[in-house]
Short mmCIF file of C-alpha atoms in Angstrom, two decimals:
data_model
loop_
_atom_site.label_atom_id
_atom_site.label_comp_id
_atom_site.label_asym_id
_atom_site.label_seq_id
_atom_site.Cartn_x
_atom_site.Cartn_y
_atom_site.Cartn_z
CA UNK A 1 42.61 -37.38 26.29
CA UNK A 2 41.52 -33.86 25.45
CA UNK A 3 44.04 -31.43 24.70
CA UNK A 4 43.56 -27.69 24.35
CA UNK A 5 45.53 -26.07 21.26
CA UNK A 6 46.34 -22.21 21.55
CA UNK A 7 49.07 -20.13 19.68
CA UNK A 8 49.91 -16.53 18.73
CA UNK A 9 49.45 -15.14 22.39
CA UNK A 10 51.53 -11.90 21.70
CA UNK A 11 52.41 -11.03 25.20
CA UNK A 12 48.59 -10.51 26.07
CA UNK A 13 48.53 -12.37 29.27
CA UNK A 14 45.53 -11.78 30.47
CA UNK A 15 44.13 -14.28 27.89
CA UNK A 16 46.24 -16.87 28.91
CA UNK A 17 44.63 -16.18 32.41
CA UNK A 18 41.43 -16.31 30.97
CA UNK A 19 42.47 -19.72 29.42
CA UNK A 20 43.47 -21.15 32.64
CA UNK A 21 40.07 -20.55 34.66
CA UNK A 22 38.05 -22.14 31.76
CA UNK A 23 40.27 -25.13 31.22
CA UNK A 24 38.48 -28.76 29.74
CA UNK A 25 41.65 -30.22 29.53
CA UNK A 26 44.67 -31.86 30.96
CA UNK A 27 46.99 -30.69 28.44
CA UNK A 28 47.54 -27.58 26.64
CA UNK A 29 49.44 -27.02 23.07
CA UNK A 30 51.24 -23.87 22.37
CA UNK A 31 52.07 -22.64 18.56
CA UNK A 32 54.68 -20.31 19.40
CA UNK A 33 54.19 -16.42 19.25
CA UNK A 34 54.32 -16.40 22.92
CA UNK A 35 55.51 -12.97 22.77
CA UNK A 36 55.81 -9.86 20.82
CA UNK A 37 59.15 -9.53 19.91
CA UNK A 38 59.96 -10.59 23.52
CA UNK A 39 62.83 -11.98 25.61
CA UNK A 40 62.89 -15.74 27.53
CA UNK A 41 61.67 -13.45 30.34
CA UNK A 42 58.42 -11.94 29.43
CA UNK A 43 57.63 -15.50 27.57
CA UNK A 44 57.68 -17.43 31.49
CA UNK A 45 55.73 -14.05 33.09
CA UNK A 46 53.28 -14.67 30.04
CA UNK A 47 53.51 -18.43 30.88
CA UNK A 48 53.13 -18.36 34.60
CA UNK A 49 48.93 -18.88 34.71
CA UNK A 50 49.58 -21.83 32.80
CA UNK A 51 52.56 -23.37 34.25
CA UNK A 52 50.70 -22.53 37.75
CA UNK A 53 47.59 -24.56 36.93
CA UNK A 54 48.91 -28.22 37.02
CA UNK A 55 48.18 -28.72 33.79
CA UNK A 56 50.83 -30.57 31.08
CA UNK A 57 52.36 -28.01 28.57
CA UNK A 58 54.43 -28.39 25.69
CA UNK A 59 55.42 -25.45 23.32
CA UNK A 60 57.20 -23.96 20.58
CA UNK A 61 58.26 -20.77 19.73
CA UNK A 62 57.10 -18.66 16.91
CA UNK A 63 59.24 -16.69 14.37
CA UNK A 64 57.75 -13.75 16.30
CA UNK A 65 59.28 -14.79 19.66
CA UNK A 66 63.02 -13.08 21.03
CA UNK A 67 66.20 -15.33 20.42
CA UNK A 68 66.25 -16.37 24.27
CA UNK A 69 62.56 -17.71 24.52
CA UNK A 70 63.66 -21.17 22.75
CA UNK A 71 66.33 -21.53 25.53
CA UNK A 72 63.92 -20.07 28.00
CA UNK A 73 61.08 -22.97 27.14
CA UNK A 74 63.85 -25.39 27.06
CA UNK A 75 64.63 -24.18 30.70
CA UNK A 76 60.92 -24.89 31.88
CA UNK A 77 60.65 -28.17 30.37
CA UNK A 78 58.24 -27.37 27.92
CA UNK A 79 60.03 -27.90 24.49
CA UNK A 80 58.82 -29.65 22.07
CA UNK A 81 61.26 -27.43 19.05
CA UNK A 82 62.44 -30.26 16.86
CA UNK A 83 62.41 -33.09 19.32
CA UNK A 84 59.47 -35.57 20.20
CA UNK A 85 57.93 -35.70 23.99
CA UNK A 86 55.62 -38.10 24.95
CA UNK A 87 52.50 -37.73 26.76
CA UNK A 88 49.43 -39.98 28.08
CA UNK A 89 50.71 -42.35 25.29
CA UNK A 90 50.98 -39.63 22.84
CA UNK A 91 54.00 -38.86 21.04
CA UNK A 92 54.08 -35.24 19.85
CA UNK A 93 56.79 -34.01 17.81
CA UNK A 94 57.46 -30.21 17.40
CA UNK A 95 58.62 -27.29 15.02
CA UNK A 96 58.98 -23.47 15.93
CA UNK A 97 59.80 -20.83 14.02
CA UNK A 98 58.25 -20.06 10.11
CA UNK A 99 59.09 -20.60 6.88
CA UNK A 100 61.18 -17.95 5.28
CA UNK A 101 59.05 -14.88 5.08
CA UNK A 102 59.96 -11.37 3.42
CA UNK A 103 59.67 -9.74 6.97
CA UNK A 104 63.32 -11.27 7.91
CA UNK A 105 61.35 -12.11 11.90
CA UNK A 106 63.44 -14.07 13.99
CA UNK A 107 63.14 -17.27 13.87
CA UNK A 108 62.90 -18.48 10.14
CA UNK A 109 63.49 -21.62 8.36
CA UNK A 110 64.01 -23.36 4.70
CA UNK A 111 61.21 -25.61 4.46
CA UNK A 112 64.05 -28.35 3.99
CA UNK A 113 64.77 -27.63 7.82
CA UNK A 114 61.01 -27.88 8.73
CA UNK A 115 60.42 -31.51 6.81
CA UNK A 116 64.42 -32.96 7.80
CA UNK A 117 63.38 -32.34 11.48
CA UNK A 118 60.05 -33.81 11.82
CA UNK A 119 61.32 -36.58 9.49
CA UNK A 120 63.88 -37.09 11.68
CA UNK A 121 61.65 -36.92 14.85
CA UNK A 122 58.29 -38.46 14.32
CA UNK A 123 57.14 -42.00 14.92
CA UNK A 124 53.82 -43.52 13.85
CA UNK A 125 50.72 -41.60 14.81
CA UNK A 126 52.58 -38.76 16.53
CA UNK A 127 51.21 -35.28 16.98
CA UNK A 128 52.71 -32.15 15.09
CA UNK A 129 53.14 -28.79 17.03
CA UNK A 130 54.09 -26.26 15.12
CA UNK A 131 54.20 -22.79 13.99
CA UNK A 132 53.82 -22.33 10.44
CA UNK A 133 50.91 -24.02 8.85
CA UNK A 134 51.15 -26.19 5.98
CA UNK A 135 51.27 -24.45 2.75
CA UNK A 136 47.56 -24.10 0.35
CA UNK A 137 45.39 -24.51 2.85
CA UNK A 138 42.81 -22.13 4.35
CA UNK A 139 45.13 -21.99 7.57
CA UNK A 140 47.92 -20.45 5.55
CA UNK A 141 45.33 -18.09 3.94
CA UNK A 142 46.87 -14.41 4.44
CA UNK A 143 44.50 -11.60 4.06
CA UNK A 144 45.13 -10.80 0.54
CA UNK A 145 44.52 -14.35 -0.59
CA UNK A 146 47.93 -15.40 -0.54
CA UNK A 147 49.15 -18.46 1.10
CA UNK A 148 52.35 -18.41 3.23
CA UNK A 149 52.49 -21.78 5.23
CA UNK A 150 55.41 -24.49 4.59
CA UNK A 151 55.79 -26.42 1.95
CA UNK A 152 57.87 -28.00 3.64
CA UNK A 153 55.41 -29.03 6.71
CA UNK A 154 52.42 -30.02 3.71
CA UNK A 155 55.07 -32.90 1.93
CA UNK A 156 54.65 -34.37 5.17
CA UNK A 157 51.99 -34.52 5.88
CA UNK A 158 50.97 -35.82 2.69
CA UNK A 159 53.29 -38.63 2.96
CA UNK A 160 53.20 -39.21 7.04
CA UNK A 161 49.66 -38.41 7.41
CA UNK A 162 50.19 -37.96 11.20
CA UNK A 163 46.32 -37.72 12.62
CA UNK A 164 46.62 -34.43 13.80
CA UNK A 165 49.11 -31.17 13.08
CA UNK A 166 48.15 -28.17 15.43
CA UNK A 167 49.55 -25.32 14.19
CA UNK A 168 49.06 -20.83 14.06
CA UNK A 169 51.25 -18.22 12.41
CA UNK A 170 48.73 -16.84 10.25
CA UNK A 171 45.94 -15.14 12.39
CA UNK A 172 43.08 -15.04 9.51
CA UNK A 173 43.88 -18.58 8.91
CA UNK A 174 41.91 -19.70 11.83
CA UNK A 175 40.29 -23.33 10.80
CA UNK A 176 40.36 -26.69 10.47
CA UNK A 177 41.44 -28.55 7.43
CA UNK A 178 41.95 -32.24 6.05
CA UNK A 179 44.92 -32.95 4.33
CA UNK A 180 44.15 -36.95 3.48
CA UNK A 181 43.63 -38.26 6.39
CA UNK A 182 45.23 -35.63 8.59
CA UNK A 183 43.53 -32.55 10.25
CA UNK A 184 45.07 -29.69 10.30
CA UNK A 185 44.11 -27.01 13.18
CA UNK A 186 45.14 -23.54 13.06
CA UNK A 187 43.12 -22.44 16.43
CA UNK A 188 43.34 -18.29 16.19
CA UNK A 189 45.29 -16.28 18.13
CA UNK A 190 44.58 -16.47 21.73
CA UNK A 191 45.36 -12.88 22.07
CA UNK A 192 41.68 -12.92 20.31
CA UNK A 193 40.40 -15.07 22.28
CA UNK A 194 40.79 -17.84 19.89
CA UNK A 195 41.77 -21.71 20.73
CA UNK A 196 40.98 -25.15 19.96
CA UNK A 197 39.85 -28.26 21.63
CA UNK A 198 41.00 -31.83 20.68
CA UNK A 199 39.32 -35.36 21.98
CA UNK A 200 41.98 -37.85 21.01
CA UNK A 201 39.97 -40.89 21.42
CA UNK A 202 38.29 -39.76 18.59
CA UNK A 203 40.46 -36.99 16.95
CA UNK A 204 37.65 -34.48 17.06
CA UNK A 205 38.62 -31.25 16.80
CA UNK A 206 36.18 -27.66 18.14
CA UNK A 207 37.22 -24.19 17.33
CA UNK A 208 36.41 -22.29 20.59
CA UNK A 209 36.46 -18.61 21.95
CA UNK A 210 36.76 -17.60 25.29
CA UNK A 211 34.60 -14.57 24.92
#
């Protein structure tokens, strides 16, 4: 199966048009930041190219995202936020929302929440979608060298090694990474231009750009 991975869309919905005419796959992974600080609302008028296209989507929201946009991808059927879905035989278990930051966004959580929810949710060989990346990486890489992924999120993978965790949050931190014998995937922000594409018959994993 080959699943596209995009996150951090920030309202610019053009991209997510431009997304949706180049399509390679028949599934498409969202790592929350849908919006800008944006209601349930905007997030489906963002959404609509994709949810238009016939393609499968599953998303989360991202600490960046309005209060209403978890109930509003809840409404759509596209939720993956701390529950597991299932899909072409592939579980994939999801996380929106950060780790605590000092920016006091919306959506924030202990990395106790993070690891107690996909503990609690994950089976064998299940996907990860989420937000924040996992913590001293190059995906979690800020800027000015510090890292500011979850903690939380790297303890398990470390212990779960799920094969793959697709992920966003921070936008420098575009890359892929092995943790054991996980990859890790933070694709770029779409709003860039950024996103990834994943084969899972043989968990290989391309950085691509739409322009």
């Amino acid at each position: 199966m080959r699943i596209v991975a995009v996150t951090d869309i920030h309202g610019k919905k053009s991209s997510v048009a431009s997304l949706v005419e180049k399509l390679e796959a028949s599934v498409v992974l969202i790592a929350g930041d849908i919006t800008h600080f944006g209601n349930g609302h905007e997030a489906e008028e963002i959404l609509e190219p994709l949810l238009n296209s016939g393609v499968k989507v599953l998303a989360v929201m991202g600490n960046c995202d309005g209060r209403d946009v978890l109930q509003k991808i809840e409404e759509l059927g596209i939720s993956v936020h701390d529950k597991r879905v299932e899909i072409g035989g592939i579980g994939v278990v999801g996380f929106g929302g950060s780790n605590i930051t000092p920016f006091s966004t919306i959506w924030e959580f202990s990395d106790d929440e993070i690891y107690n929810s996909l503990k609690r949710n994950y089976r064998d060989g299940d996907v990860l979608l989420t937000h924040a990346p996992p913590y001293g990486t190059k995906l979690d890489k800020t800027y000015s060298g510090v890292h500011a992924g979850s903690r939380g999120l790297r303890r398990f993978i470390e212990e779960e090694q799920p094969p793959l965790c697709a992920c966003g949050h921070i936008h420098e931190g575009r890359g892929i990474e092995r943790i054991g014998s996980s990859i890790a995937v933070n694709p770029g922000p779409l709003s860039r231009g950024y996103y990834a594409l994943i084969d899972t018959d043989e968990w290989r994993v391309d950085l691509k750009r739409l322009w």
